[in-house]
mmCIF file of C-alpha atoms and ligand atoms in Angstrom:
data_model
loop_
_atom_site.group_PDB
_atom_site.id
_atom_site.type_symbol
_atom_site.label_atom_id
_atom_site.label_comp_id
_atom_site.label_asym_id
_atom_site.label_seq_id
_atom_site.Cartn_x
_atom_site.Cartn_y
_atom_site.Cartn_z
ATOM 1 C CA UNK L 1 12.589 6.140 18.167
ATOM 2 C CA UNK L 2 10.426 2.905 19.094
ATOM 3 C CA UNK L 3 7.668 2.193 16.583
ATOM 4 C CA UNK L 4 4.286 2.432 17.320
ATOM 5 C CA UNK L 5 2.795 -0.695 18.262
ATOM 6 C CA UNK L 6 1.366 -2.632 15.176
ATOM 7 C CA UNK L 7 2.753 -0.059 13.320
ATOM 8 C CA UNK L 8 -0.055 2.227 13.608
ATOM 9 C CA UNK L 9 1.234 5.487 10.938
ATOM 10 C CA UNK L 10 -2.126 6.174 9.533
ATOM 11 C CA UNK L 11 -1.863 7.518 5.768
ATOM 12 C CA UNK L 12 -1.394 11.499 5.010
ATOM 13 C CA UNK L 13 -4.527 12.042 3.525
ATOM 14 C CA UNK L 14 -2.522 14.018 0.298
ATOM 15 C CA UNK L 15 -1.386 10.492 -0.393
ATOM 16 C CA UNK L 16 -4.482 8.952 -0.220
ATOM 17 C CA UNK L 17 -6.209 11.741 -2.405
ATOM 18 C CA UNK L 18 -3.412 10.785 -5.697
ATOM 19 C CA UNK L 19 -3.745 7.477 -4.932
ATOM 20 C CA UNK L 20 -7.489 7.479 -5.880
ATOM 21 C CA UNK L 21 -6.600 9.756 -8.401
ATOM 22 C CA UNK L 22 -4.310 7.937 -10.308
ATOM 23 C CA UNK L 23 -5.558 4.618 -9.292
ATOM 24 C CA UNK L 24 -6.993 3.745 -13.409
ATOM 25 C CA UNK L 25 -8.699 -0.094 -12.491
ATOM 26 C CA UNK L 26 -12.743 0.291 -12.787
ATOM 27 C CA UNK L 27 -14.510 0.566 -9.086
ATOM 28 C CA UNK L 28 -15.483 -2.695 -7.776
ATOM 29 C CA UNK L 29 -14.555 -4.590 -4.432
ATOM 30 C CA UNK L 30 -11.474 -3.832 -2.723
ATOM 31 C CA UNK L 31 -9.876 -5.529 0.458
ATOM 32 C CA UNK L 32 -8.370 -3.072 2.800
ATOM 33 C CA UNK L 33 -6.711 -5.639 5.176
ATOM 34 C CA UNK L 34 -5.302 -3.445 7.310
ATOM 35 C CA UNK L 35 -7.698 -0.656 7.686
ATOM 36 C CA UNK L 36 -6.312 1.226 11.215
ATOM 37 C CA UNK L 37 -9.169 4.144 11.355
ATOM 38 C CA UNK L 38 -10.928 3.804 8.173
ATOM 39 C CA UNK L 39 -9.419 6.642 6.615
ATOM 40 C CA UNK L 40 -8.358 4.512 3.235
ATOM 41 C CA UNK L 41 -11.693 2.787 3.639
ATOM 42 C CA UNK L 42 -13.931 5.778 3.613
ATOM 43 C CA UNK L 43 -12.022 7.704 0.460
ATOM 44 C CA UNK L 44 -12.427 4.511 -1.264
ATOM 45 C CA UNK L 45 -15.742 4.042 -0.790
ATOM 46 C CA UNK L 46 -16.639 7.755 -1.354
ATOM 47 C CA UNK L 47 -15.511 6.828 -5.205
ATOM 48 C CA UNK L 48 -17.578 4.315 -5.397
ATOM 49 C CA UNK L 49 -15.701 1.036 -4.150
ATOM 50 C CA UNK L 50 -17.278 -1.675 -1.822
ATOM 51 C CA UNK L 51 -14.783 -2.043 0.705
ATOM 52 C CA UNK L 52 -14.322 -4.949 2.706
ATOM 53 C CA UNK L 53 -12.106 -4.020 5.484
ATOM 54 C CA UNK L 54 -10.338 -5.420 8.233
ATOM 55 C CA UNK L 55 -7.585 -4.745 10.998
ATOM 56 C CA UNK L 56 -5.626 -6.601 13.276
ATOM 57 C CA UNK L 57 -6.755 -4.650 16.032
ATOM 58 C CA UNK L 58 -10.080 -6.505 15.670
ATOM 59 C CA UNK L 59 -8.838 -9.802 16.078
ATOM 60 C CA UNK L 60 -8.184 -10.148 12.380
ATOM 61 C CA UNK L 61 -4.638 -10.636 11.452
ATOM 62 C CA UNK L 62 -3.474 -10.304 7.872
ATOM 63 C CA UNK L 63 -1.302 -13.552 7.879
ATOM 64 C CA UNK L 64 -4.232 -15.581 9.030
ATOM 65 C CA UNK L 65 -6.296 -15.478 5.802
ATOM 66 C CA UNK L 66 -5.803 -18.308 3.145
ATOM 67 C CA UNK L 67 -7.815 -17.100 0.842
ATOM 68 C CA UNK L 68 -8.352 -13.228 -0.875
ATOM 69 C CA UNK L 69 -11.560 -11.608 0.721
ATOM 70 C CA UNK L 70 -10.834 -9.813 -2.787
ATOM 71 C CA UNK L 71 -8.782 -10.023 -5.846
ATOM 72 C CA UNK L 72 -8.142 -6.012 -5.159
ATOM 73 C CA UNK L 73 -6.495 -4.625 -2.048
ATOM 74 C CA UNK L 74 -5.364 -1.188 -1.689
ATOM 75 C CA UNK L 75 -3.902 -0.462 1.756
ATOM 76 C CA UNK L 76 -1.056 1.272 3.545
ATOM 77 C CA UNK L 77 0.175 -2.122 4.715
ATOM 78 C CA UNK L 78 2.908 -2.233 8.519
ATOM 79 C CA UNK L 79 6.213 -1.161 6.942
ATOM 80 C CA UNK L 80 7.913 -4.140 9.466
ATOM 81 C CA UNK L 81 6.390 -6.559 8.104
ATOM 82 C CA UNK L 82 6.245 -5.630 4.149
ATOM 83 C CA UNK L 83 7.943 -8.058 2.516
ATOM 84 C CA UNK L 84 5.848 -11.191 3.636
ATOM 85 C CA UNK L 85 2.520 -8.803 3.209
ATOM 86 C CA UNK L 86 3.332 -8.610 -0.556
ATOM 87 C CA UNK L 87 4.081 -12.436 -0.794
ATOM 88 C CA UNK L 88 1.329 -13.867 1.359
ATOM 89 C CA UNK L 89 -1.122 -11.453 -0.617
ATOM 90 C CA UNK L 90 -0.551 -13.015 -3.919
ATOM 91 C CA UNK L 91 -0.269 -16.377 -2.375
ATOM 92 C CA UNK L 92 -3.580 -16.314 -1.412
ATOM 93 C CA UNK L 93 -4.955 -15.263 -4.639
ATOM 94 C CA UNK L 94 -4.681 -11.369 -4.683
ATOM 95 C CA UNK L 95 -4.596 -10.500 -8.205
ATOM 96 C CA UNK L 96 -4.200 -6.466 -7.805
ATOM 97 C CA UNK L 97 -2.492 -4.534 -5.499
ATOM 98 C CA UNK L 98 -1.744 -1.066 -4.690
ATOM 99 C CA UNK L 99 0.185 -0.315 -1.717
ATOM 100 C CA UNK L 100 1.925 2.872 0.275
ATOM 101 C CA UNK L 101 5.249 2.120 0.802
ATOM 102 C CA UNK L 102 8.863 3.130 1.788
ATOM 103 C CA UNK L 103 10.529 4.876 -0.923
ATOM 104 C CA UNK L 104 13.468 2.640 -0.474
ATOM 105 C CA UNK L 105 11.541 -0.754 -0.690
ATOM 106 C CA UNK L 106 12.768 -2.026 -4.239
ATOM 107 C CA UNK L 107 16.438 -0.381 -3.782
ATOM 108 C CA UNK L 108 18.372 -3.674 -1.662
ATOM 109 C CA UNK L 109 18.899 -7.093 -2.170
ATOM 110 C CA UNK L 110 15.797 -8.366 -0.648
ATOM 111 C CA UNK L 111 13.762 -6.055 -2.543
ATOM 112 C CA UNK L 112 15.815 -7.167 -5.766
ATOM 113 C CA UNK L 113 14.491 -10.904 -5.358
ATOM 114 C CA UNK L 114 11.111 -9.404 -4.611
ATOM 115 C CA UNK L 115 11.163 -7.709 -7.423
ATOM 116 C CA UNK L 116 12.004 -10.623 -9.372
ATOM 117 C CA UNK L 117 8.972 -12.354 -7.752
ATOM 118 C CA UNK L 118 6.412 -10.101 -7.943
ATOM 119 C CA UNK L 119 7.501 -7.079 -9.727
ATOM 120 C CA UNK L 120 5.373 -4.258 -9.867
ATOM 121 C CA UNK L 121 3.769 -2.615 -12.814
ATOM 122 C CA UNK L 122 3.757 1.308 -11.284
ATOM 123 C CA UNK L 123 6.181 2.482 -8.863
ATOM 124 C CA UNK L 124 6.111 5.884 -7.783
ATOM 125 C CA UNK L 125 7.299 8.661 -6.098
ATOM 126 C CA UNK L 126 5.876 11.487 -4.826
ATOM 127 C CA UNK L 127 7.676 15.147 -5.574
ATOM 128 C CA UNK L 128 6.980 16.201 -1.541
ATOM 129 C CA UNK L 129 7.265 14.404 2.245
ATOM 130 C CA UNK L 130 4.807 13.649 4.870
ATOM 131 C CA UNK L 131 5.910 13.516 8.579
ATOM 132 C CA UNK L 132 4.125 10.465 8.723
ATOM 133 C CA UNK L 133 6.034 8.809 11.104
ATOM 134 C CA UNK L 134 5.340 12.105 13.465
ATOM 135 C CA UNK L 135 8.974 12.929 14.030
ATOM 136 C CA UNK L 136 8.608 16.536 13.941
ATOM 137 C CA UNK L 137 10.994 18.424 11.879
ATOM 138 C CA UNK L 138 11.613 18.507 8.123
ATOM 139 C CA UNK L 139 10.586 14.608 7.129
ATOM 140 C CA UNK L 140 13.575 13.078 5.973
ATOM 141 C CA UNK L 141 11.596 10.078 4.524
ATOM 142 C CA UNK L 142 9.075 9.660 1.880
ATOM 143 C CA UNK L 143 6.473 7.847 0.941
ATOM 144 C CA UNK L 144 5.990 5.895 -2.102
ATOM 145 C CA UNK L 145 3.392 3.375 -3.830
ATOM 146 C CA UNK L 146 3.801 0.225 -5.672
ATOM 147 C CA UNK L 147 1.160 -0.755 -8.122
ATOM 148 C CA UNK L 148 0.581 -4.108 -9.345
ATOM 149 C CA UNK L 149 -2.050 -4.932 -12.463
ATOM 150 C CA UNK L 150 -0.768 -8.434 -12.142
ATOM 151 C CA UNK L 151 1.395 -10.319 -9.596
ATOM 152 C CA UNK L 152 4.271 -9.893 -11.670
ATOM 153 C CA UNK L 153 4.917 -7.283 -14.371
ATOM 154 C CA UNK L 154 7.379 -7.667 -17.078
ATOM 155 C CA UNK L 155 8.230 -4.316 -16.802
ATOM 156 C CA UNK L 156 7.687 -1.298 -14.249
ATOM 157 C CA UNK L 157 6.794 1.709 -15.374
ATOM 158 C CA UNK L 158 8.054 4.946 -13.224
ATOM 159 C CA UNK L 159 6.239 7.965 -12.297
ATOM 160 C CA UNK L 160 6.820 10.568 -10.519
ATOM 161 C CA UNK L 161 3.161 12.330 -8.539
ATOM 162 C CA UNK L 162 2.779 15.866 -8.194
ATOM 163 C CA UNK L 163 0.428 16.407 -4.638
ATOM 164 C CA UNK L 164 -3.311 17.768 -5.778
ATOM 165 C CA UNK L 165 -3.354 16.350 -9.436
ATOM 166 C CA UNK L 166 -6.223 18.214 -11.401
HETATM 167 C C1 SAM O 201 0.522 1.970 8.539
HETATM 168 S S1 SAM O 201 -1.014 1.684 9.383
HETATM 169 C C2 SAM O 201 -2.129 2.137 8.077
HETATM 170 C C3 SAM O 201 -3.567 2.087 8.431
HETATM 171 C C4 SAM O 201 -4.540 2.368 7.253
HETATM 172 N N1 SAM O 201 -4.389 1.358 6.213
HETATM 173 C C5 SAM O 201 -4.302 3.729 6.644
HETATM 174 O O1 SAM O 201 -4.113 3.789 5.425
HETATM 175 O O2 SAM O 201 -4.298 4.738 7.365
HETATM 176 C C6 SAM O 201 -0.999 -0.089 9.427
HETATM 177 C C7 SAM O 201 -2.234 -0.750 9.992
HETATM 178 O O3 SAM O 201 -2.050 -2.161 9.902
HETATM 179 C C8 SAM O 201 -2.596 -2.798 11.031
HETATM 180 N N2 SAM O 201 -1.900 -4.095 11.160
HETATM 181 C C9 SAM O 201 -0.656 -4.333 11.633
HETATM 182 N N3 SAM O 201 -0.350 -5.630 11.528
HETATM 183 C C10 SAM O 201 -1.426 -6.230 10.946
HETATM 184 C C11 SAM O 201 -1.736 -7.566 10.580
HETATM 185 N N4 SAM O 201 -0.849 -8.570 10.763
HETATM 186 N N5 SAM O 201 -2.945 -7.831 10.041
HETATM 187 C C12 SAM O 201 -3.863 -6.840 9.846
HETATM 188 N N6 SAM O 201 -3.633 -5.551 10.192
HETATM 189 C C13 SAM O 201 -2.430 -5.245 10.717
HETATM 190 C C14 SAM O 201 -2.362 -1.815 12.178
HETATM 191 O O4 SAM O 201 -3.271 -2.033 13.236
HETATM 192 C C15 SAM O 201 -2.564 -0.475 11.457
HETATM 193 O O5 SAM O 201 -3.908 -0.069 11.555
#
């Protein structure tokens, strides 16, 4: 299956909703570099965040920033290009980070020296599957998120989300 171009896979809103939800830093602003249709944008901002939120698709590419439009983003970053998301994002000054991700992200040895770079405080997984990738069919991937109160935690905590959290 070729990927959609600039890795357009818009987040399941169920994810978005525990995100907020369990999301526990005080509203304030947030970057949403990578903002596709607004969907992350407009739940964040419907709690009470200022959002400042860009895309690629308007001209505004992630890697081209050298400094943090906010010490906050929360985003469903492109999967392809992860890895150098979470590094350039703290070496431009990102102090907090929450971001969807692949379930598998921390489990090889590149996420292993990642980890060791900028390990996460919260990773998560959630107990059901979105067809996010629109595959049709019984998903046979999940989503995750990794959390970040700092650009490296000593320690991770794990959690496991239930969808629609009281
Ligand atoms: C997985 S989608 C998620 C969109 C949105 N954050 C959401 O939660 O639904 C990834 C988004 O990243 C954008 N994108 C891809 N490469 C980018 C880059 N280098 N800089 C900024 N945005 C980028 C795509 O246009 C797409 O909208």
């Amino acid at each position: 299956m070729t990927r959609r171009d600039k890795d357009n896979y818009p987040t399941p809103r169920s994810i978005i909703r525990v995100v907020l939800q369990r999301i526990e830093w005080p509203c304030g602003d947030v970057w949403e570099p990578c903002a596709g249709d607004g969907r992350f944008s407009h739940a964040l901002q419907s709690k009470g965040w200022r959002v400042i939120e860009h895309d690629i698709k308007d001209g505004l590419d992630f890697f081209d920033w050298e400094k943090a439009q906010a010490s906050t983003i929360i985003t469903n970053p492109p999967f392809n290009v992860m890895r150098n998301f979470i590094d350039h994002a703290f070496d431009i000054g990102v102090e907090r980070m929450a971001l969807v991700c692949n379930e598998r992200l921390w489990a090889c040895g590149k996420g292993h020296a990642q980890w060791c770079r900028h390990r996460p405080s919260r990773f998560v997984n959630m107990t059901w599957r979105e067809d996010y990738l629109g595959k049709g069919g019984s998903p046979d991937r999940a989503l995750a998120v990794s959390i970040w109160d700092t650009p490296h935690a000593d320690e991770c905590k794990y959690e496991v989300w239930n969808r629609d959290i009281a």
